[in-house]
Amino acid sequence: MSSLSLSDDVRDRVEAFISSRQQKRLCSSYHVARETVDLARRIVSQKRWSSACELLETLSTVGRWVSSAIPSETAAGNVMRRVRKIVRDEVAECSSDGKQQNPDDLHWMLTVQGAGGDLTVAYPTLRGAIIESIHELMEEIEISGHNIAMQALEHIHSNEVVMTCGHSRTVEAFLKEAARKRKFHVIVAESAPSYQGQRMAKSLAEAGVETTLITDSAVFAMMSRVNKVIIGTHTVMADGGLKALNGAHGLALAAHHHSVPVIVCAALFKLSPQFHSAYDEDTFNKVVSPHDVLPFAEGGVLSDVEIHNPVFDYVPPDLVTLFIFNTGGNAPSYVYRLLSELYHPDDQEL
């Protein structure tokens, strides 16, 4: 990072951002996404750059710096790619000023929209246009949870039985919004060893939602009574698969066996252009202390045994029925279309 001509304020902000995430003061993908957008805004507004090419290089380098420091957190890289797409779109818009912008003009569509403008040209209005678009991205992230919750009545009906696992703020808001006008029953798997499901069940019960907390081993037995499964996720992969809380894969398999639809609530900043691959498992998953699985005092009787406690599960796309994004509902097969709209092909790898 020494080669980057960043201001001291921006450099300190990047280091503070990484430190906060590593020390778990930024504990959710939402806060990571908001902080990344604010970081990108500071880079655009405070760093000296004469062309979009220089700005894109800086954003790419900072994005790689953040992604390498917190490899399991994909929201930061996703948002940085969104900002790079904004820069390219604004360059195309600036380059089209003064030219014919008739959507029916095939020549204009091919030359201006297809080429995306000249990234090496200094446009006087580019900085202001990019900052304005970044503010719009920030607003989209801030109201993403609300927009997802507003769709709850379309998917949850009276007297239904809904199952979920763990604790997701998005799913929690989704269920509470539906409970304002509908009466239904929620079954929550406790998601050992983190037991985040207990927190979810308590919050729903305090909000007046009929809630039952079950152990993870009872998921398959209870699934025959369930109408739909609604879960959150940490990341939506490029193939429509999920990087979700540990236990989500087993829940989805039980739902698939009983032909129960699986609905995933996720904001668009969780949509990643990356795929899950076996050789990249170290950056895909995160392994925490095995003490919650097997206390140290009980491990003395075992020899030559390795205990792993992964945080995430990979859920294949064929186990997911529907995604509810802040822009609406989409099938897993439509994810590729959203990726082409949100990210530029040259930004797949930062």
mmCIF file of C-alpha atoms in Angstrom:
data_model
loop_
_atom_site.group_PDB
_atom_site.id
_atom_site.type_symbol
_atom_site.label_atom_id
_atom_site.label_comp_id
_atom_site.label_asym_id
_atom_site.label_seq_id
_atom_site.Cartn_x
_atom_site.Cartn_y
_atom_site.Cartn_z
ATOM 1 C CA MET A 1 0.000 0.000 0.000
ATOM 2 C CA SER A 2 2.961 2.336 0.206
ATOM 3 C CA SER A 3 2.750 2.910 -3.538
ATOM 4 C CA LEU A 4 -0.709 4.375 -3.250
ATOM 5 C CA SER A 5 -0.905 8.139 -2.973
ATOM 6 C CA LEU A 6 -3.774 8.075 -0.514
ATOM 7 C CA SER A 7 -4.333 10.856 1.953
ATOM 8 C CA ASP A 8 -3.527 10.091 5.564
ATOM 9 C CA ASP A 9 -7.218 10.309 6.441
ATOM 10 C CA VAL A 10 -8.213 7.703 3.851
ATOM 11 C CA ARG A 11 -5.299 5.418 4.720
ATOM 12 C CA ASP A 12 -6.185 5.597 8.414
ATOM 13 C CA ARG A 13 -9.808 4.913 7.545
ATOM 14 C CA VAL A 14 -8.888 1.747 5.627
ATOM 15 C CA GLU A 15 -6.727 0.476 8.493
ATOM 16 C CA ALA A 16 -9.421 1.310 11.060
ATOM 17 C CA PHE A 17 -12.030 -0.449 8.926
ATOM 18 C CA ILE A 18 -9.946 -3.625 8.683
ATOM 19 C CA SER A 19 -9.113 -3.514 12.397
ATOM 20 C CA SER A 20 -12.785 -3.091 13.348
ATOM 21 C CA ARG A 21 -13.807 -6.111 11.294
ATOM 22 C CA GLN A 22 -10.980 -8.291 12.569
ATOM 23 C CA GLN A 23 -11.852 -7.359 16.154
ATOM 24 C CA LYS A 24 -15.548 -8.044 15.379
ATOM 25 C CA ARG A 25 -16.710 -4.511 16.144
ATOM 26 C CA LEU A 26 -18.256 -4.608 12.653
ATOM 27 C CA CYS A 27 -20.156 -7.842 13.101
ATOM 28 C CA SER A 28 -22.646 -7.843 10.212
ATOM 29 C CA SER A 29 -22.388 -7.718 6.433
ATOM 30 C CA TYR A 30 -24.664 -4.666 6.445
ATOM 31 C CA HIS A 31 -22.230 -2.611 8.514
ATOM 32 C CA VAL A 32 -19.303 -3.841 6.413
ATOM 33 C CA ALA A 33 -21.115 -2.784 3.231
ATOM 34 C CA ARG A 34 -21.960 0.678 4.602
ATOM 35 C CA GLU A 35 -18.411 1.223 5.794
ATOM 36 C CA THR A 36 -17.018 0.143 2.413
ATOM 37 C CA VAL A 37 -19.282 2.580 0.561
ATOM 38 C CA ASP A 38 -18.176 5.387 2.865
ATOM 39 C CA LEU A 39 -14.553 4.381 2.308
ATOM 40 C CA ALA A 40 -15.033 4.482 -1.479
ATOM 41 C CA ARG A 41 -16.681 7.894 -1.232
ATOM 42 C CA ARG A 42 -13.693 9.253 0.677
ATOM 43 C CA ILE A 43 -11.307 7.861 -1.945
ATOM 44 C CA VAL A 44 -13.288 9.478 -4.768
ATOM 45 C CA SER A 45 -13.631 12.838 -3.044
ATOM 46 C CA GLN A 46 -10.250 13.192 -1.303
ATOM 47 C CA LYS A 47 -7.702 11.414 -3.495
ATOM 48 C CA ARG A 48 -6.155 13.342 -6.375
ATOM 49 C CA TRP A 49 -6.943 11.636 -9.662
ATOM 50 C CA SER A 50 -7.144 13.053 -13.151
ATOM 51 C CA SER A 51 -8.893 10.208 -14.969
ATOM 52 C CA ALA A 52 -11.215 7.326 -14.266
ATOM 53 C CA CYS A 53 -8.393 4.890 -15.034
ATOM 54 C CA GLU A 54 -6.385 6.141 -12.043
ATOM 55 C CA LEU A 55 -9.451 6.022 -9.794
ATOM 56 C CA LEU A 56 -10.308 2.460 -10.855
ATOM 57 C CA GLU A 57 -6.761 1.327 -10.085
ATOM 58 C CA THR A 58 -6.931 2.858 -6.610
ATOM 59 C CA LEU A 59 -10.325 1.302 -5.886
ATOM 60 C CA SER A 60 -9.042 -2.061 -7.107
ATOM 61 C CA THR A 61 -5.923 -1.892 -4.921
ATOM 62 C CA VAL A 62 -7.879 -0.879 -1.817
ATOM 63 C CA GLY A 63 -10.425 -3.604 -2.577
ATOM 64 C CA ARG A 64 -7.666 -6.239 -2.766
ATOM 65 C CA TRP A 65 -6.168 -4.886 0.468
ATOM 66 C CA VAL A 66 -9.474 -5.196 2.332
ATOM 67 C CA SER A 67 -10.388 -8.561 0.786
ATOM 68 C CA SER A 68 -7.027 -10.096 1.677
ATOM 69 C CA ALA A 69 -7.288 -8.818 5.256
ATOM 70 C CA ILE A 70 -10.813 -10.188 5.783
ATOM 71 C CA PRO A 71 -11.144 -12.959 3.158
ATOM 72 C CA SER A 72 -14.330 -14.475 4.598
ATOM 73 C CA GLU A 73 -16.234 -11.172 4.303
ATOM 74 C CA THR A 74 -17.407 -10.840 0.703
ATOM 75 C CA ALA A 75 -19.588 -7.733 1.172
ATOM 76 C CA ALA A 76 -16.564 -5.416 1.053
ATOM 77 C CA GLY A 77 -15.390 -6.766 -2.313
ATOM 78 C CA ASN A 78 -18.936 -6.779 -3.695
ATOM 79 C CA VAL A 79 -19.497 -3.122 -2.812
ATOM 80 C CA MET A 80 -16.108 -2.105 -4.211
ATOM 81 C CA ARG A 81 -17.041 -3.810 -7.493
ATOM 82 C CA ARG A 82 -20.338 -1.934 -7.487
ATOM 83 C CA VAL A 83 -18.457 1.348 -7.103
ATOM 84 C CA ARG A 84 -16.129 0.449 -9.980
ATOM 85 C CA LYS A 85 -19.217 -0.245 -12.129
ATOM 86 C CA ILE A 86 -20.564 3.181 -11.120
ATOM 87 C CA VAL A 87 -17.319 4.810 -12.282
ATOM 88 C CA ARG A 88 -17.502 3.070 -15.652
ATOM 89 C CA ASP A 89 -21.174 4.008 -16.108
ATOM 90 C CA GLU A 90 -20.535 7.654 -15.262
ATOM 91 C CA VAL A 91 -17.623 7.771 -17.721
ATOM 92 C CA ALA A 92 -19.930 6.420 -20.424
ATOM 93 C CA GLU A 93 -22.508 9.041 -19.467
ATOM 94 C CA CYS A 94 -19.960 11.865 -19.582
ATOM 95 C CA SER A 95 -18.590 10.703 -22.919
ATOM 96 C CA SER A 96 -22.087 10.705 -24.412
ATOM 97 C CA ASP A 97 -22.783 14.361 -23.481
ATOM 98 C CA GLY A 98 -23.341 16.423 -26.579
ATOM 99 C CA LYS A 99 -23.864 13.334 -28.724
ATOM 100 C CA GLN A 100 -27.080 11.913 -30.008
ATOM 101 C CA GLN A 101 -28.620 9.812 -27.210
ATOM 102 C CA ASN A 102 -31.539 8.298 -29.080
ATOM 103 C CA PRO A 103 -32.107 4.767 -27.712
ATOM 104 C CA ASP A 104 -33.130 3.734 -31.242
ATOM 105 C CA ASP A 105 -29.794 4.884 -32.654
ATOM 106 C CA LEU A 106 -27.874 1.637 -33.133
ATOM 107 C CA HIS A 107 -24.587 3.440 -33.811
ATOM 108 C CA TRP A 108 -24.804 5.317 -30.493
ATOM 109 C CA MET A 109 -25.659 2.144 -28.587
ATOM 110 C CA LEU A 110 -22.686 0.261 -30.013
ATOM 111 C CA THR A 111 -20.075 3.024 -29.782
ATOM 112 C CA VAL A 112 -20.983 4.748 -26.516
ATOM 113 C CA GLN A 113 -22.723 2.122 -24.401
ATOM 114 C CA GLY A 114 -20.686 -0.778 -25.738
ATOM 115 C CA ALA A 115 -17.289 0.893 -25.418
ATOM 116 C CA GLY A 116 -18.147 2.490 -22.070
ATOM 117 C CA GLY A 117 -16.267 5.717 -22.801
ATOM 118 C CA ASP A 118 -12.574 6.549 -22.645
ATOM 119 C CA LEU A 119 -11.281 5.916 -19.122
ATOM 120 C CA THR A 120 -8.156 8.012 -19.714
ATOM 121 C CA VAL A 121 -9.994 11.265 -20.509
ATOM 122 C CA ALA A 122 -10.392 13.852 -17.732
ATOM 123 C CA TYR A 123 -14.063 14.856 -17.534
ATOM 124 C CA PRO A 124 -14.730 17.957 -15.386
ATOM 125 C CA THR A 125 -18.100 16.724 -14.095
ATOM 126 C CA LEU A 126 -17.034 13.126 -13.433
ATOM 127 C CA ARG A 127 -16.112 13.442 -9.742
ATOM 128 C CA GLY A 128 -19.430 15.021 -8.774
ATOM 129 C CA ALA A 129 -21.432 12.494 -10.786
ATOM 130 C CA ILE A 130 -19.629 9.539 -9.166
ATOM 131 C CA ILE A 131 -20.136 10.919 -5.650
ATOM 132 C CA GLU A 132 -23.844 11.410 -6.336
ATOM 133 C CA SER A 133 -24.189 7.822 -7.558
ATOM 134 C CA ILE A 134 -22.302 6.535 -4.506
ATOM 135 C CA HIS A 135 -24.786 8.356 -2.280
ATOM 136 C CA GLU A 136 -27.582 6.561 -4.119
ATOM 137 C CA LEU A 137 -25.805 3.244 -3.501
ATOM 138 C CA MET A 138 -25.560 4.099 0.197
ATOM 139 C CA GLU A 139 -29.293 4.806 0.324
ATOM 140 C CA GLU A 140 -30.010 1.514 -1.431
ATOM 141 C CA ILE A 141 -27.999 -0.388 1.181
ATOM 142 C CA GLU A 142 -29.583 1.462 4.101
ATOM 143 C CA ILE A 143 -33.166 0.711 3.031
ATOM 144 C CA SER A 144 -32.480 -2.787 1.662
ATOM 145 C CA GLY A 145 -33.752 -4.485 4.829
ATOM 146 C CA HIS A 146 -36.928 -2.397 4.801
ATOM 147 C CA ASN A 147 -37.587 -3.160 1.118
ATOM 148 C CA ILE A 148 -37.195 -6.892 1.763
ATOM 149 C CA ALA A 149 -39.526 -6.777 4.776
ATOM 150 C CA MET A 150 -42.196 -4.966 2.729
ATOM 151 C CA GLN A 151 -42.527 -8.110 0.579
ATOM 152 C CA ALA A 152 -43.381 -10.338 3.555
ATOM 153 C CA LEU A 153 -47.156 -10.351 3.051
ATOM 154 C CA GLU A 154 -46.683 -11.692 -0.483
ATOM 155 C CA HIS A 155 -44.975 -14.843 0.805
ATOM 156 C CA ILE A 156 -46.355 -15.550 4.292
ATOM 157 C CA HIS A 157 -50.049 -16.353 4.690
ATOM 158 C CA SER A 158 -52.325 -16.930 7.671
ATOM 159 C CA ASN A 159 -52.038 -20.153 9.688
ATOM 160 C CA GLU A 160 -48.835 -21.217 7.970
ATOM 161 C CA VAL A 161 -45.901 -22.907 9.694
ATOM 162 C CA VAL A 162 -42.549 -21.332 8.838
ATOM 163 C CA MET A 163 -39.161 -22.762 9.790
ATOM 164 C CA THR A 164 -35.896 -20.860 10.046
ATOM 165 C CA CYS A 165 -32.510 -21.323 11.642
ATOM 166 C CA GLY A 166 -29.972 -19.098 13.356
ATOM 167 C CA HIS A 167 -30.408 -15.361 13.666
ATOM 168 C CA SER A 168 -30.684 -13.056 10.677
ATOM 169 C CA ARG A 169 -31.730 -9.445 11.122
ATOM 170 C CA THR A 170 -33.234 -9.472 7.632
ATOM 171 C CA VAL A 171 -35.346 -12.570 8.303
ATOM 172 C CA GLU A 172 -36.287 -11.240 11.724
ATOM 173 C CA ALA A 173 -37.626 -7.998 10.213
ATOM 174 C CA PHE A 174 -39.323 -10.017 7.438
ATOM 175 C CA LEU A 175 -41.211 -12.227 9.904
ATOM 176 C CA LYS A 176 -42.137 -9.348 12.212
ATOM 177 C CA GLU A 177 -43.532 -7.351 9.307
ATOM 178 C CA ALA A 178 -45.706 -10.310 8.248
ATOM 179 C CA ALA A 179 -46.865 -10.794 11.860
ATOM 180 C CA ARG A 180 -48.376 -7.300 11.861
ATOM 181 C CA LYS A 181 -51.259 -8.550 9.693
ATOM 182 C CA ARG A 182 -50.969 -12.333 9.619
ATOM 183 C CA LYS A 183 -51.079 -14.987 12.320
ATOM 184 C CA PHE A 184 -48.629 -17.824 11.741
ATOM 185 C CA HIS A 185 -46.285 -20.134 13.615
ATOM 186 C CA VAL A 186 -42.479 -19.977 13.414
ATOM 187 C CA ILE A 187 -40.220 -22.925 14.249
ATOM 188 C CA VAL A 188 -36.630 -21.896 14.935
ATOM 189 C CA ALA A 189 -33.693 -24.336 14.924
ATOM 190 C CA GLU A 190 -31.237 -23.282 17.621
ATOM 191 C CA SER A 191 -28.171 -23.659 15.347
ATOM 192 C CA ALA A 192 -25.646 -25.191 17.735
ATOM 193 C CA PRO A 193 -22.912 -24.546 18.731
ATOM 194 C CA SER A 194 -23.456 -20.791 18.263
ATOM 195 C CA TYR A 195 -27.100 -21.048 19.421
ATOM 196 C CA GLN A 196 -28.065 -17.966 17.441
ATOM 197 C CA GLY A 197 -31.515 -19.474 17.003
ATOM 198 C CA GLN A 198 -32.230 -18.908 20.684
ATOM 199 C CA ARG A 199 -31.747 -15.178 20.179
ATOM 200 C CA MET A 200 -34.027 -15.238 17.138
ATOM 201 C CA ALA A 201 -36.754 -17.174 18.987
ATOM 202 C CA LYS A 202 -36.625 -14.784 21.942
ATOM 203 C CA SER A 203 -36.901 -11.731 19.701
ATOM 204 C CA LEU A 204 -39.854 -13.147 17.751
ATOM 205 C CA ALA A 205 -41.665 -14.244 20.914
ATOM 206 C CA GLU A 206 -41.260 -10.785 22.455
ATOM 207 C CA ALA A 207 -42.804 -9.326 19.293
ATOM 208 C CA GLY A 208 -45.884 -11.501 19.737
ATOM 209 C CA VAL A 209 -45.062 -14.116 17.092
ATOM 210 C CA GLU A 210 -45.990 -17.691 18.000
ATOM 211 C CA THR A 211 -42.558 -19.312 18.168
ATOM 212 C CA THR A 212 -41.179 -22.762 18.946
ATOM 213 C CA LEU A 213 -37.486 -23.404 19.520
ATOM 214 C CA ILE A 214 -36.196 -26.845 18.533
ATOM 215 C CA THR A 215 -32.828 -28.591 18.511
ATOM 216 C CA ASP A 216 -31.018 -29.103 15.218
ATOM 217 C CA SER A 217 -31.570 -32.856 15.440
ATOM 218 C CA ALA A 218 -35.357 -32.329 15.342
ATOM 219 C CA VAL A 219 -35.359 -30.420 12.050
ATOM 220 C CA PHE A 220 -36.062 -33.419 9.828
ATOM 221 C CA ALA A 221 -38.872 -34.710 12.064
ATOM 222 C CA MET A 222 -40.594 -31.312 12.199
ATOM 223 C CA MET A 223 -40.191 -30.531 8.504
ATOM 224 C CA SER A 224 -43.283 -32.545 7.507
ATOM 225 C CA ARG A 225 -45.440 -29.955 9.313
ATOM 226 C CA VAL A 226 -43.748 -26.946 7.697
ATOM 227 C CA ASN A 227 -45.202 -24.936 4.803
ATOM 228 C CA LYS A 228 -42.013 -23.053 3.881
ATOM 229 C CA VAL A 229 -38.470 -22.449 5.055
ATOM 230 C CA ILE A 230 -37.217 -18.850 5.243
ATOM 231 C CA ILE A 231 -33.532 -18.240 5.963
ATOM 232 C CA GLY A 232 -30.939 -15.535 5.606
ATOM 233 C CA THR A 233 -27.470 -15.892 4.155
ATOM 234 C CA HIS A 234 -24.029 -14.391 4.399
ATOM 235 C CA THR A 235 -23.357 -14.476 0.643
ATOM 236 C CA VAL A 236 -25.191 -15.424 -2.530
ATOM 237 C CA MET A 237 -22.652 -17.068 -4.831
ATOM 238 C CA ALA A 238 -22.523 -16.557 -8.600
ATOM 239 C CA ASP A 239 -24.189 -19.920 -9.307
ATOM 240 C CA GLY A 240 -27.112 -19.161 -6.982
ATOM 241 C CA GLY A 241 -25.669 -21.190 -4.114
ATOM 242 C CA LEU A 242 -25.419 -19.899 -0.559
ATOM 243 C CA LYS A 243 -22.677 -19.247 1.902
ATOM 244 C CA ALA A 244 -24.974 -19.504 4.908
ATOM 245 C CA LEU A 245 -24.764 -20.189 8.627
ATOM 246 C CA ASN A 246 -23.631 -23.668 9.618
ATOM 247 C CA GLY A 247 -26.670 -25.939 9.665
ATOM 248 C CA ALA A 248 -28.410 -24.296 6.710
ATOM 249 C CA HIS A 249 -27.364 -27.116 4.365
ATOM 250 C CA GLY A 250 -28.984 -29.764 6.543
ATOM 251 C CA LEU A 251 -32.112 -27.646 6.844
ATOM 252 C CA ALA A 252 -32.294 -27.214 3.064
ATOM 253 C CA LEU A 253 -31.780 -30.947 2.485
ATOM 254 C CA ALA A 254 -34.633 -31.777 4.870
ATOM 255 C CA ALA A 255 -36.857 -29.242 3.088
ATOM 256 C CA HIS A 256 -35.937 -30.728 -0.301
ATOM 257 C CA HIS A 257 -36.819 -34.229 0.917
ATOM 258 C CA HIS A 258 -40.263 -33.053 2.069
ATOM 259 C CA SER A 259 -40.780 -30.792 -1.002
ATOM 260 C CA VAL A 260 -40.903 -27.672 1.169
ATOM 261 C CA PRO A 261 -39.920 -24.434 -0.623
ATOM 262 C CA VAL A 262 -36.793 -22.688 0.633
ATOM 263 C CA ILE A 263 -36.913 -18.881 0.500
ATOM 264 C CA VAL A 264 -33.751 -16.842 1.038
ATOM 265 C CA CYS A 265 -33.881 -13.184 2.135
ATOM 266 C CA ALA A 266 -30.769 -11.276 1.078
ATOM 267 C CA ALA A 267 -29.812 -7.743 0.101
ATOM 268 C CA LEU A 268 -28.155 -7.233 -3.278
ATOM 269 C CA PHE A 269 -24.827 -6.277 -1.704
ATOM 270 C CA LYS A 270 -24.537 -9.936 -0.650
ATOM 271 C CA LEU A 271 -24.615 -11.090 -4.271
ATOM 272 C CA SER A 272 -21.058 -12.074 -5.196
ATOM 273 C CA PRO A 273 -19.582 -12.831 -8.646
ATOM 274 C CA GLN A 274 -17.428 -15.521 -7.041
ATOM 275 C CA PHE A 275 -18.002 -19.272 -7.149
ATOM 276 C CA HIS A 276 -17.478 -21.841 -4.431
ATOM 277 C CA SER A 277 -14.554 -24.147 -5.172
ATOM 278 C CA ALA A 278 -12.866 -26.844 -3.135
ATOM 279 C CA TYR A 279 -9.355 -25.422 -3.562
ATOM 280 C CA ASP A 280 -10.489 -22.068 -2.182
ATOM 281 C CA GLU A 281 -12.141 -23.460 0.938
ATOM 282 C CA ASP A 282 -9.837 -21.542 3.281
ATOM 283 C CA THR A 283 -11.102 -18.169 2.080
ATOM 284 C CA PHE A 284 -14.682 -19.375 1.592
ATOM 285 C CA ASN A 285 -15.192 -20.640 5.116
ATOM 286 C CA LYS A 286 -14.054 -19.586 8.537
ATOM 287 C CA VAL A 287 -13.107 -22.062 11.249
ATOM 288 C CA VAL A 288 -13.413 -20.947 14.869
ATOM 289 C CA SER A 289 -12.353 -22.498 18.158
ATOM 290 C CA PRO A 290 -13.630 -26.071 18.623
ATOM 291 C CA HIS A 291 -14.180 -25.427 22.337
ATOM 292 C CA ASP A 292 -17.939 -25.028 21.792
ATOM 293 C CA VAL A 293 -18.082 -28.439 20.115
ATOM 294 C CA LEU A 294 -15.743 -30.278 22.454
ATOM 295 C CA PRO A 295 -14.507 -28.537 25.622
ATOM 296 C CA PHE A 296 -10.786 -28.745 26.267
ATOM 297 C CA ALA A 297 -11.307 -30.697 29.489
ATOM 298 C CA GLU A 298 -13.088 -33.481 27.610
ATOM 299 C CA GLY A 299 -10.538 -33.636 24.814
ATOM 300 C CA GLY A 300 -7.859 -35.277 26.934
ATOM 301 C CA VAL A 301 -9.372 -38.730 26.514
ATOM 302 C CA LEU A 302 -9.123 -38.493 22.730
ATOM 303 C CA SER A 303 -5.952 -38.972 20.745
ATOM 304 C CA ASP A 304 -5.182 -38.268 17.095
ATOM 305 C CA VAL A 305 -8.556 -36.565 16.607
ATOM 306 C CA GLU A 306 -9.054 -33.269 14.784
ATOM 307 C CA ILE A 307 -12.111 -31.211 15.712
ATOM 308 C CA HIS A 308 -13.311 -28.592 13.205
ATOM 309 C CA ASN A 309 -15.900 -25.940 13.936
ATOM 310 C CA PRO A 310 -16.769 -24.169 10.647
ATOM 311 C CA VAL A 311 -18.972 -21.093 10.695
ATOM 312 C CA PHE A 312 -20.542 -21.441 7.243
ATOM 313 C CA ASP A 313 -22.236 -24.055 5.076
ATOM 314 C CA TYR A 314 -22.433 -24.130 1.289
ATOM 315 C CA VAL A 315 -25.996 -24.677 0.077
ATOM 316 C CA PRO A 316 -26.206 -25.700 -3.628
ATOM 317 C CA PRO A 317 -28.557 -23.667 -5.855
ATOM 318 C CA ASP A 318 -30.809 -26.656 -6.571
ATOM 319 C CA LEU A 319 -31.911 -26.582 -2.910
ATOM 320 C CA VAL A 320 -33.055 -22.942 -3.113
ATOM 321 C CA THR A 321 -36.538 -22.125 -4.414
ATOM 322 C CA LEU A 322 -36.626 -18.330 -4.374
ATOM 323 C CA PHE A 323 -34.459 -15.338 -3.522
ATOM 324 C CA ILE A 324 -36.094 -12.244 -2.068
ATOM 325 C CA PHE A 325 -33.794 -9.305 -2.806
ATOM 326 C CA ASN A 326 -34.526 -5.692 -2.001
ATOM 327 C CA THR A 327 -35.510 -5.279 -5.670
ATOM 328 C CA GLY A 328 -37.959 -8.211 -5.674
ATOM 329 C CA GLY A 329 -38.104 -11.975 -5.876
ATOM 330 C CA ASN A 330 -35.944 -13.980 -8.282
ATOM 331 C CA ALA A 331 -35.260 -17.642 -8.978
ATOM 332 C CA PRO A 332 -31.680 -18.930 -8.551
ATOM 333 C CA SER A 333 -31.408 -19.265 -12.339
ATOM 334 C CA TYR A 334 -31.850 -15.480 -12.654
ATOM 335 C CA VAL A 335 -28.798 -14.656 -10.551
ATOM 336 C CA TYR A 336 -26.549 -14.539 -13.616
ATOM 337 C CA ARG A 337 -28.697 -11.719 -15.021
ATOM 338 C CA LEU A 338 -28.397 -9.693 -11.818
ATOM 339 C CA LEU A 339 -24.635 -10.169 -11.862
ATOM 340 C CA SER A 340 -24.407 -8.717 -15.366
ATOM 341 C CA GLU A 341 -26.412 -5.681 -14.245
ATOM 342 C CA LEU A 342 -24.498 -5.024 -11.024
ATOM 343 C CA TYR A 343 -20.894 -5.805 -11.979
ATOM 344 C CA HIS A 344 -18.714 -5.127 -14.990
ATOM 345 C CA PRO A 345 -17.044 -8.192 -16.589
ATOM 346 C CA ASP A 346 -13.589 -6.666 -16.031
ATOM 347 C CA ASP A 347 -14.276 -6.377 -12.278
ATOM 348 C CA GLN A 348 -14.888 -10.053 -11.580
ATOM 349 C CA GLU A 349 -11.423 -10.141 -10.045
ATOM 350 C CA LEU A 350 -10.307 -7.076 -8.126
#
